[in-house]
CSV table of C-alpha atoms and ligand atoms in Angstrom, one decimal:
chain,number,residue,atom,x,y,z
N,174,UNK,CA,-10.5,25.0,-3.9
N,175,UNK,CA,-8.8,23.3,-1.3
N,176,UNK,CA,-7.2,20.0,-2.2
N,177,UNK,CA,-6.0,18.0,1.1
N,178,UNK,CA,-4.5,14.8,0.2
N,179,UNK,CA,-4.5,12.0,-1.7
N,180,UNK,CA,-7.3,10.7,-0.4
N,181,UNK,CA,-6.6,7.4,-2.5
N,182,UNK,CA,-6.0,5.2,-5.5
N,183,UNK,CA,-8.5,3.2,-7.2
N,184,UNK,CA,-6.7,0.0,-9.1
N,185,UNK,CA,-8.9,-2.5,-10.6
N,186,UNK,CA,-8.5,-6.2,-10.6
N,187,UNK,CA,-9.6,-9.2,-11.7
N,188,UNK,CA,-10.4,-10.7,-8.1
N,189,UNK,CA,-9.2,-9.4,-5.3
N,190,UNK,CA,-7.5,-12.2,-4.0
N,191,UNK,CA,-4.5,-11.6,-6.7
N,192,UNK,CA,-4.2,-7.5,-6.0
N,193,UNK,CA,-4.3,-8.7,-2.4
N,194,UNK,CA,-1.5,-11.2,-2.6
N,195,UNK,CA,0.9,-8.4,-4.1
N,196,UNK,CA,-0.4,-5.1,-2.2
N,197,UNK,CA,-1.2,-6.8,1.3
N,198,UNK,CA,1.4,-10.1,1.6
N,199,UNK,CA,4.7,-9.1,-0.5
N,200,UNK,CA,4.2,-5.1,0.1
N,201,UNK,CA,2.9,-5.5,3.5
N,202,UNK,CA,0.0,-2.9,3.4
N,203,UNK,CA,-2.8,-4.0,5.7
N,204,UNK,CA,-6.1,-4.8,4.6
N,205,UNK,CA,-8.4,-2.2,7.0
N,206,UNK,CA,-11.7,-2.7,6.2
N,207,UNK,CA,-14.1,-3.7,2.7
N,208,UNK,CA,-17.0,-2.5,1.5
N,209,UNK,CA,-19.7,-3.5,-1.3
N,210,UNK,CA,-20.8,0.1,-3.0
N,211,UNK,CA,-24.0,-1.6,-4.4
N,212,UNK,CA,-25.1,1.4,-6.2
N,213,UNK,CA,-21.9,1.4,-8.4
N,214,UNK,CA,-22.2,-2.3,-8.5
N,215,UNK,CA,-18.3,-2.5,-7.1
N,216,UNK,CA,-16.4,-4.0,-4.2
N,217,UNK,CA,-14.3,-1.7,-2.4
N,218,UNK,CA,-10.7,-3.0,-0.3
N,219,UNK,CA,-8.7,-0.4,1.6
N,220,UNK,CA,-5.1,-0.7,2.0
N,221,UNK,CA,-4.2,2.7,4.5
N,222,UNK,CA,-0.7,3.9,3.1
N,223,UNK,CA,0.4,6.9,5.6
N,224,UNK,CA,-2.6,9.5,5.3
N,225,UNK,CA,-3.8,8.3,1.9
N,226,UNK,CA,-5.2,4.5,0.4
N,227,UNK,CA,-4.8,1.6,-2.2
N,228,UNK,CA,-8.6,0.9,-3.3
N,229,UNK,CA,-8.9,-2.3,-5.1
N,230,UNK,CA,-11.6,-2.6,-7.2
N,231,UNK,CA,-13.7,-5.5,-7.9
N,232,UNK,CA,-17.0,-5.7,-10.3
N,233,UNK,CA,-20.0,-7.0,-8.3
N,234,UNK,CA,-21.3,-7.6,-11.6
N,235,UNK,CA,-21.0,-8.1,-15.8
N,236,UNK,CA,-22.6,-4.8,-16.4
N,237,UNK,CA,-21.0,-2.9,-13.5
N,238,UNK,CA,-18.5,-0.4,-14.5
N,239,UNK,CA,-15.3,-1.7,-12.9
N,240,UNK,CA,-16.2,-4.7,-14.9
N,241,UNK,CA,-16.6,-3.1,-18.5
N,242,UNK,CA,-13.3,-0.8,-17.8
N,243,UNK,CA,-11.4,-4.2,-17.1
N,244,UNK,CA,-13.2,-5.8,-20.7
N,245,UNK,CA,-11.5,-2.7,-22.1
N,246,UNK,CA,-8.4,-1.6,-20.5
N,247,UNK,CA,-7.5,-4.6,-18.5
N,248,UNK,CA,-6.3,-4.7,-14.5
N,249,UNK,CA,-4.9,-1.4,-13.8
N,250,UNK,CA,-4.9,2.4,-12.0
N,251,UNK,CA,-9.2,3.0,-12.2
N,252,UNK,CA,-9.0,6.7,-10.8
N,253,UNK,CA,-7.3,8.9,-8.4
N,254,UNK,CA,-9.2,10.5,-5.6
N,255,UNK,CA,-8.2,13.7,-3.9
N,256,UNK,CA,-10.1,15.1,-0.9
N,257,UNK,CA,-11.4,18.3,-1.1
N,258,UNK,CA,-12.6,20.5,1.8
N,259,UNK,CA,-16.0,21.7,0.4
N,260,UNK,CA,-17.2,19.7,-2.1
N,261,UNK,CA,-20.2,21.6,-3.3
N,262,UNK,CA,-17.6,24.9,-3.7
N,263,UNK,CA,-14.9,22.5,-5.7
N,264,UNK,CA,-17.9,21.2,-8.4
N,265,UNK,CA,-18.9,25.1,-8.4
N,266,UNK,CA,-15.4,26.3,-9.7
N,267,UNK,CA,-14.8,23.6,-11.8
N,268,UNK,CA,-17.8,24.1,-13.6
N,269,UNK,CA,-17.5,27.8,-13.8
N,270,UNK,CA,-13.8,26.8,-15.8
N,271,UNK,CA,-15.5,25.0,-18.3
N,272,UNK,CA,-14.3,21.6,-16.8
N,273,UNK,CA,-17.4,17.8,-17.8
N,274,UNK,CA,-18.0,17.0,-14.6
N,275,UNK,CA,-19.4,13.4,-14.5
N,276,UNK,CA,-21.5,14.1,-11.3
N,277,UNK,CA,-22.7,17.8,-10.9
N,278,UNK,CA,-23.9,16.9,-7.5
N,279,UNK,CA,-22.0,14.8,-4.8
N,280,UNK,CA,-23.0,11.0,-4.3
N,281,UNK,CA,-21.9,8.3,-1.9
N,282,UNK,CA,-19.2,6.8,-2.0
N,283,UNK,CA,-17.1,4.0,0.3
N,284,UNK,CA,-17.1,5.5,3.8
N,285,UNK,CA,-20.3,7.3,3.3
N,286,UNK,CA,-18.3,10.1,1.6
N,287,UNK,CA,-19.2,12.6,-0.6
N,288,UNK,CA,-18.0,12.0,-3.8
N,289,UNK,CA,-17.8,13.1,-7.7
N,290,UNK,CA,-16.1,12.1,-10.8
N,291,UNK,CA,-14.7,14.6,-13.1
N,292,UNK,CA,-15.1,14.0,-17.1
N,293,UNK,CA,-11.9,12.4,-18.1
N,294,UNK,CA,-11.8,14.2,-20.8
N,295,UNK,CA,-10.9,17.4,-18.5
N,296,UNK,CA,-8.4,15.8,-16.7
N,297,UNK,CA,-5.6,14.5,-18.8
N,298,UNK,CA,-7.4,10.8,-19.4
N,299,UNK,CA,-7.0,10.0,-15.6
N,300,UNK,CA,-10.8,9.4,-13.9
N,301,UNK,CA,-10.0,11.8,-10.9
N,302,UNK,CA,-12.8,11.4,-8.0
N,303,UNK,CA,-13.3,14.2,-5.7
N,304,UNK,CA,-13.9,13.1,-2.0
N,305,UNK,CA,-14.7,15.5,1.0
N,306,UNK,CA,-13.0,15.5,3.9
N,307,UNK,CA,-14.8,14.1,7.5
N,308,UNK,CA,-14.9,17.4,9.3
S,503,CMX,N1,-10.6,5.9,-16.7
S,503,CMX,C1,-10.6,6.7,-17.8
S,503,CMX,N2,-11.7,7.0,-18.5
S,503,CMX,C2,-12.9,6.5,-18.0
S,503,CMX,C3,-12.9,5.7,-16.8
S,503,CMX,C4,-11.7,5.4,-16.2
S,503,CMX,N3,-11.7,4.6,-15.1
S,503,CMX,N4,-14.2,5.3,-16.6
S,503,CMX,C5,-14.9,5.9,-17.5
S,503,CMX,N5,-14.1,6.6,-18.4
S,503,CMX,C6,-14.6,7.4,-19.5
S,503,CMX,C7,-15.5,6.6,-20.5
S,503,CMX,O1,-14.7,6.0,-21.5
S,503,CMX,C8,-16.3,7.7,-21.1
S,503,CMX,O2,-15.6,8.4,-22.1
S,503,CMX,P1,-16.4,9.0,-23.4
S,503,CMX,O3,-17.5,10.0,-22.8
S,503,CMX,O4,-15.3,9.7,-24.1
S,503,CMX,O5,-17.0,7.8,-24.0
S,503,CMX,C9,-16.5,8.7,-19.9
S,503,CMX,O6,-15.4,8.4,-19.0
S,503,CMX,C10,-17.8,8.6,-19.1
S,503,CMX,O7,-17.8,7.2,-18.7
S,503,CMX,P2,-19.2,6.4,-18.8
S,503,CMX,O8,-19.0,5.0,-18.3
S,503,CMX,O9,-19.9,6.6,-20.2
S,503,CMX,O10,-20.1,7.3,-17.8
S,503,CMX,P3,-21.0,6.9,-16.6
S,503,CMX,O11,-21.6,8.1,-16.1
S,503,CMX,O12,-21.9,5.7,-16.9
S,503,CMX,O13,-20.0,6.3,-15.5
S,503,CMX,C11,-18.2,6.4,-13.9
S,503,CMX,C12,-18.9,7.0,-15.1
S,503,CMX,C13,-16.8,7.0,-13.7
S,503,CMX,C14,-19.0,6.8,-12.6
S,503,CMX,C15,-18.2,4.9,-14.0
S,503,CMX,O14,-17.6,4.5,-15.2
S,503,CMX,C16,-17.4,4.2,-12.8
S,503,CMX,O15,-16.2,4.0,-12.9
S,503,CMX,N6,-18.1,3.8,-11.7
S,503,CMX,C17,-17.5,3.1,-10.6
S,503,CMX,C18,-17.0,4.1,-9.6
S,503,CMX,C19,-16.2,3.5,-8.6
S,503,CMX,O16,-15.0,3.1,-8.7
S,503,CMX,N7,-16.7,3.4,-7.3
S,503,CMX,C20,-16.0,2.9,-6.2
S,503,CMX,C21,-16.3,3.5,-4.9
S,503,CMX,C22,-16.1,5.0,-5.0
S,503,CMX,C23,-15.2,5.5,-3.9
S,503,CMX,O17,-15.7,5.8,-2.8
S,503,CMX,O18,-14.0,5.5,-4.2
């Protein structure tokens, strides 16, 4: 597979307004855009860094899963995202190593991207998304 970037980091907080007081006024990273991912029950906030992103990450609701990992783990890194050329061809060759794949088929994501999360279990405990690249 073809791994492009960093496409970004997922960190999630509390409310946003306190990851946004640290990542956007002391570091200076600009807020570009926000998005509400219903179906994942999680608002999105993009913070462009060169070619790749902070995502913050804020529950929409008490049983959304942003919301249960910050019951758990508390405010921190969610997942890591790296964009993949083909996406279909990167779930194929994973799964043909053996690796959980959380999604075997691609869902949307923020930006209307294709998207799938890999079994953390496979992946050193980190929840690594895979996100295609716009062509
Ligand atoms: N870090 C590490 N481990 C995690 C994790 C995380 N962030 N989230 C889940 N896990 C673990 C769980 O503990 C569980 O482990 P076990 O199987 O050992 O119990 C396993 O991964 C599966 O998790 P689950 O919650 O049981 O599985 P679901 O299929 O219900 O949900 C997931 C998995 C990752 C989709 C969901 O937990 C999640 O985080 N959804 C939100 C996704 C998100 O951030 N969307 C934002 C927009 C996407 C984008 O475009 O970036």
């Amino acid at each position: 597979m073809k791994v492009v970037r960093v496409d970004h980091i997922g960190i999630a907080v509390n409310n946003a307004e306190s990851g946004l007081k640290f990542f956007s006024q002391l570091l200076g990273l600009k807020l570009e855009g926000e998005e509400t991912v219903a179906e994942q029950k999680v608002k999105t906030f993009f913070l462009p860094v060169g070619d790749t992103e902070v995502e913050l990450l804020e529950a929409t609701a008490p049983d959304s899963p942003v919301a249960k990992f910050l019951e758990k783990r508390g405010e921190g890194v969610h997942h890591i995202a790296f964009s993949v050329e083909d996406i279909d061809s990167a779930l194929k060759e994973l799964q043909d190593n053996g690796i959980g794949l959380i999604d075997t088929k691609p869902r949307i994501g923020a930006g209307n991207k294709r998207i799938a999360f890999i079994h953390p279990k496979f992946t050193s405990g980190v929840l690594v998304e895979l996100s295609e690249a716009k062509k």
